[in-house]
Coordinates of C-alpha atoms in Angstrom, one line a residue:
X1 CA -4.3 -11.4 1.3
X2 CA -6.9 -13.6 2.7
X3 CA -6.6 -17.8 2.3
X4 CA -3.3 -19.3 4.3
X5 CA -2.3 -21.1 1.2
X6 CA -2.0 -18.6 -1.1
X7 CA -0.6 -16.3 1.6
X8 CA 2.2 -18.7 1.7
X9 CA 2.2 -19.2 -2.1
X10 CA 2.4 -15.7 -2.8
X11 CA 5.3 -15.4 0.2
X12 CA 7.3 -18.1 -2.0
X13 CA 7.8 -15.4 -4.7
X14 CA 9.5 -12.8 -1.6
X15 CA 7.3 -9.6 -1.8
X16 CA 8.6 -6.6 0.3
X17 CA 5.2 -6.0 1.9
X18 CA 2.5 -8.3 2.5
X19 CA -1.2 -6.8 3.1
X20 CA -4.1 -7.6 5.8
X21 CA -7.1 -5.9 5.4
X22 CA -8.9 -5.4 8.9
X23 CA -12.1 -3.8 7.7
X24 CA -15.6 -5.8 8.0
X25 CA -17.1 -3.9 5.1
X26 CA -14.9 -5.5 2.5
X27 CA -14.9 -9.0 0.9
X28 CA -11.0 -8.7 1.8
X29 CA -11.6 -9.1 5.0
X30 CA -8.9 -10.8 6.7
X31 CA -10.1 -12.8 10.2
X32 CA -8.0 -15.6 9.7
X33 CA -4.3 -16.6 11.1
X34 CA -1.2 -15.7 9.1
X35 CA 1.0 -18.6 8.4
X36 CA 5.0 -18.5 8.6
X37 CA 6.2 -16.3 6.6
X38 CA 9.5 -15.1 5.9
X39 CA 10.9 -12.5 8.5
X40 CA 12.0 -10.2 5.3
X41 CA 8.0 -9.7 5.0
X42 CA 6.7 -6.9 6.0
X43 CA 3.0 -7.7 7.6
X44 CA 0.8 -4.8 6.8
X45 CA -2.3 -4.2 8.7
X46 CA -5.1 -2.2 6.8
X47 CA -7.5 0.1 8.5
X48 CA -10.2 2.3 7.9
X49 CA -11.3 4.7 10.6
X50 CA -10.2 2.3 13.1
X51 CA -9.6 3.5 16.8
X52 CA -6.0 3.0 18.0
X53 CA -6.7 0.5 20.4
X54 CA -8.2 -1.5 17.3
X55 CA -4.8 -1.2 15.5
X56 CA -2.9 -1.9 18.8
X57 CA -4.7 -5.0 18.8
X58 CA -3.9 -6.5 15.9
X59 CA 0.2 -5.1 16.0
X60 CA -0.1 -7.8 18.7
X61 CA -2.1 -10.6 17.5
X62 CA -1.1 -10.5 13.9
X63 CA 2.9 -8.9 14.7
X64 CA 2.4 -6.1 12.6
X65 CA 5.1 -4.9 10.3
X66 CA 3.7 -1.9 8.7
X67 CA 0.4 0.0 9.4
X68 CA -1.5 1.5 5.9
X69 CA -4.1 4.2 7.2
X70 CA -6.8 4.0 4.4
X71 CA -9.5 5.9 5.8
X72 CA -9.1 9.7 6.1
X73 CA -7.4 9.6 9.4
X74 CA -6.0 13.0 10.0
X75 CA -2.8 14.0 10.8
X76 CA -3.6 14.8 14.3
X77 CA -4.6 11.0 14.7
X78 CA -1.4 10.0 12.8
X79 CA 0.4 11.7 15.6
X80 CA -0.8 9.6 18.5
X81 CA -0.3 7.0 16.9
X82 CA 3.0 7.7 16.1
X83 CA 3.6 8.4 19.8
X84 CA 2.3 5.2 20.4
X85 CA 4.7 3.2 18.3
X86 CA 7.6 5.3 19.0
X87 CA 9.4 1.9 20.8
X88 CA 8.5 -0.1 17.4
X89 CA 10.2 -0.3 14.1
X90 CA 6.4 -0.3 12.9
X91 CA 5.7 1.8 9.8
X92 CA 2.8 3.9 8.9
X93 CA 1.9 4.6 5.7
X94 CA -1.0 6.9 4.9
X95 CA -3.1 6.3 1.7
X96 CA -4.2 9.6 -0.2
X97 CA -6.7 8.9 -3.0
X98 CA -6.3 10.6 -6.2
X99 CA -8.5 10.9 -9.4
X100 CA -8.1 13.6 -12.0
X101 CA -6.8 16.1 -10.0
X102 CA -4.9 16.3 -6.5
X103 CA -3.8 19.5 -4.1
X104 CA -0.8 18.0 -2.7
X105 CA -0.8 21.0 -0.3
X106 CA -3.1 18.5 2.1
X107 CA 0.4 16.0 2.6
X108 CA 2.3 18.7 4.5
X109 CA 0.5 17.8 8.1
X110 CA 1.5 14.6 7.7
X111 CA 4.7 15.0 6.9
X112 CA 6.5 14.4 10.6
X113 CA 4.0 11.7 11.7
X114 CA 4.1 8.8 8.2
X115 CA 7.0 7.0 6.8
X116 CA 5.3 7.0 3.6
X117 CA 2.8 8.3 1.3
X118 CA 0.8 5.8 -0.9
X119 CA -1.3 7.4 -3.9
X120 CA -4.4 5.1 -5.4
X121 CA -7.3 5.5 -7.3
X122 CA -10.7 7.1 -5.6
X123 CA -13.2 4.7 -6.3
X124 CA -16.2 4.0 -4.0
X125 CA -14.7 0.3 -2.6
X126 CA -11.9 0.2 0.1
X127 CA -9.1 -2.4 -0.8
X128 CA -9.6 -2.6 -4.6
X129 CA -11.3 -0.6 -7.2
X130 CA -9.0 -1.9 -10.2
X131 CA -8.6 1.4 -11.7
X132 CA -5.6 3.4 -12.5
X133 CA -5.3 7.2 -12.1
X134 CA -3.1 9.5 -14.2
X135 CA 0.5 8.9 -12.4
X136 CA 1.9 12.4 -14.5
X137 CA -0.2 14.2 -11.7
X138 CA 3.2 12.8 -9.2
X139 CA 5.1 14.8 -11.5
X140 CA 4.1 17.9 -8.8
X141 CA 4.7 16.1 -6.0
X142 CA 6.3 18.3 -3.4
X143 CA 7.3 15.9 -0.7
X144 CA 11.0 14.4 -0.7
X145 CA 8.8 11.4 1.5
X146 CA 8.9 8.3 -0.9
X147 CA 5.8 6.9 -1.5
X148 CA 4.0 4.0 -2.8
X149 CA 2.2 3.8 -6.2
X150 CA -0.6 1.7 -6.0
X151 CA -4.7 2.0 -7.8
X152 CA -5.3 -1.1 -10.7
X153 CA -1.9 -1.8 -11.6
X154 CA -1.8 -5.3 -13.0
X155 CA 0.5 -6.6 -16.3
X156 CA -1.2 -4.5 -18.4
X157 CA 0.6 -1.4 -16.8
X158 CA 4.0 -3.1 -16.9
X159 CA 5.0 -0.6 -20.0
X160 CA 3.5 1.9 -18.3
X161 CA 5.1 1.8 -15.0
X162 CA 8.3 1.5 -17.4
X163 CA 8.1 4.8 -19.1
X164 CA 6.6 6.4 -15.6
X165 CA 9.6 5.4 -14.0
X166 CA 12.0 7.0 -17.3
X167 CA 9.4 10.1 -16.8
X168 CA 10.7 10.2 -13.0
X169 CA 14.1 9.8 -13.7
X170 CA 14.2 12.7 -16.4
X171 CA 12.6 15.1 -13.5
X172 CA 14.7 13.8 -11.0
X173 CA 12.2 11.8 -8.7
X174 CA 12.8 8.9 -9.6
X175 CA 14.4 8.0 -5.9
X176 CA 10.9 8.5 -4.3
X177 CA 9.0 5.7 -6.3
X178 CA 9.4 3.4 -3.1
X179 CA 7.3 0.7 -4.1
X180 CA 4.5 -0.7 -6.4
X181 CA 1.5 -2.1 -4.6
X182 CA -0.6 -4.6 -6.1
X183 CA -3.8 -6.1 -5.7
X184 CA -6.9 -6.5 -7.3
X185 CA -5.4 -7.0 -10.7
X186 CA -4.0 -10.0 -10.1
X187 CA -6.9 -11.7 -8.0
X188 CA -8.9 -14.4 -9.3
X189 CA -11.8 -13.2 -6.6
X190 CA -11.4 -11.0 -3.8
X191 CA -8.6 -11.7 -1.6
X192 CA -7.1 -15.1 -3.6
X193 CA -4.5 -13.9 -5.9
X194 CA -3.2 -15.3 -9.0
X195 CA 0.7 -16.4 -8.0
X196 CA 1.6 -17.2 -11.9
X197 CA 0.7 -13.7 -12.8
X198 CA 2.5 -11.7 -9.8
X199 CA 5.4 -14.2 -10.8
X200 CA 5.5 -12.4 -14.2
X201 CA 5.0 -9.3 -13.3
X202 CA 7.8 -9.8 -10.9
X203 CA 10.2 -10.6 -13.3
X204 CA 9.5 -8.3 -15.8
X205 CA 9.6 -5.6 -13.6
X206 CA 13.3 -6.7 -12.8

């Protein structure tokens, strides 16, 4: 999210999460202030290869809900900065990218330090690539960590994210698809997204 209007027209339709890129190298870039919001909201800062301090900073200017690590941190740095937010409620969630292949053997350092795992598509922009990647790979998934499912999904994937979801049921994993994250699908340019779409994607998702 980007422009204070939509943030609080998107905020009308009560997503779980609600995401704030902090990263100067994308047209996403969020420098702005956050409107009210509804409490039940979870404010999500996004980083990429930022220090601690950085994300400390904006837990307290921006009241951070939940912290998305997008950026190759390691687990090592995932453990300080659990330590750091061990008073908080904050979540970290650590972003894996995945394309054709993925060795899910690399999740296991992480494992005591994230709340959850979120799997998108590689591309080469941070924030958006609008590509989807093949969500059978999940199907080896070791972790009993639930993750996010996020890279391209837009209304087009609606059936897809359907039959995915009877896929995880029949292999019993069905408990560990915590949430769907959207983005660029829906956006009529970076950052501004299109509230009549989420709204049907919303309820047909129900």
């Amino acid at each position: 999210m980007k422009h204070p209007e939509n943030i609080q027209e998107v905020a009308a339709l009560q997503p779980d999460y609600m995401g704030f890129i902090f990263y100067e190298k994308t047209p996403r870039f969020f420098d702005a202030e956050i409107p009210k919001i509804s409490d039940s909201i979870k404010k999500t800062g996004v980083f990429v290869k930022a220090a601690i301090a950085e994300i400390l900073a904006k837990i307290n200017e921006y009241k951070l809900d939940a912290i998305q690590l997008h950026g190759g941190e390691s687990a090592e740095f995932c453990a300080k900065l659990k330590t750091v937010l061990k008073e908080t409620n904050i979540e970290i969630i650590k972003v894996f990218s995945v394309k054709s292949e993925f060795d899910f053997n690399q999740l296991a350092p992480f494992e005591d330090y994230v709340d959850y795992f979120l799997f998108d598509t590689k591309g080469k922009h941070k924030g958006g690539n609008g590509e989807t990647f093949d969500w059978t790979l999940l199907k080896e998934y070791p972790s009993e960590k639930p993750f996010f499912l996020s890279g391209g999904i837009g209304l087009e994937q609606l059936e897809d994210l359907k039959k995915f979801y009877v896929y995880l049921t029949k292999i019993g994993k069905e408990h560990l698809l915590y949430a769907v994250d959207v983005n660029s699908a829906f956006e009529t340019e970076p950052g501004l997204k299109n509230t009549k779409k989420l709204k049907q994607f919303v309820d047909e998702m129900i």
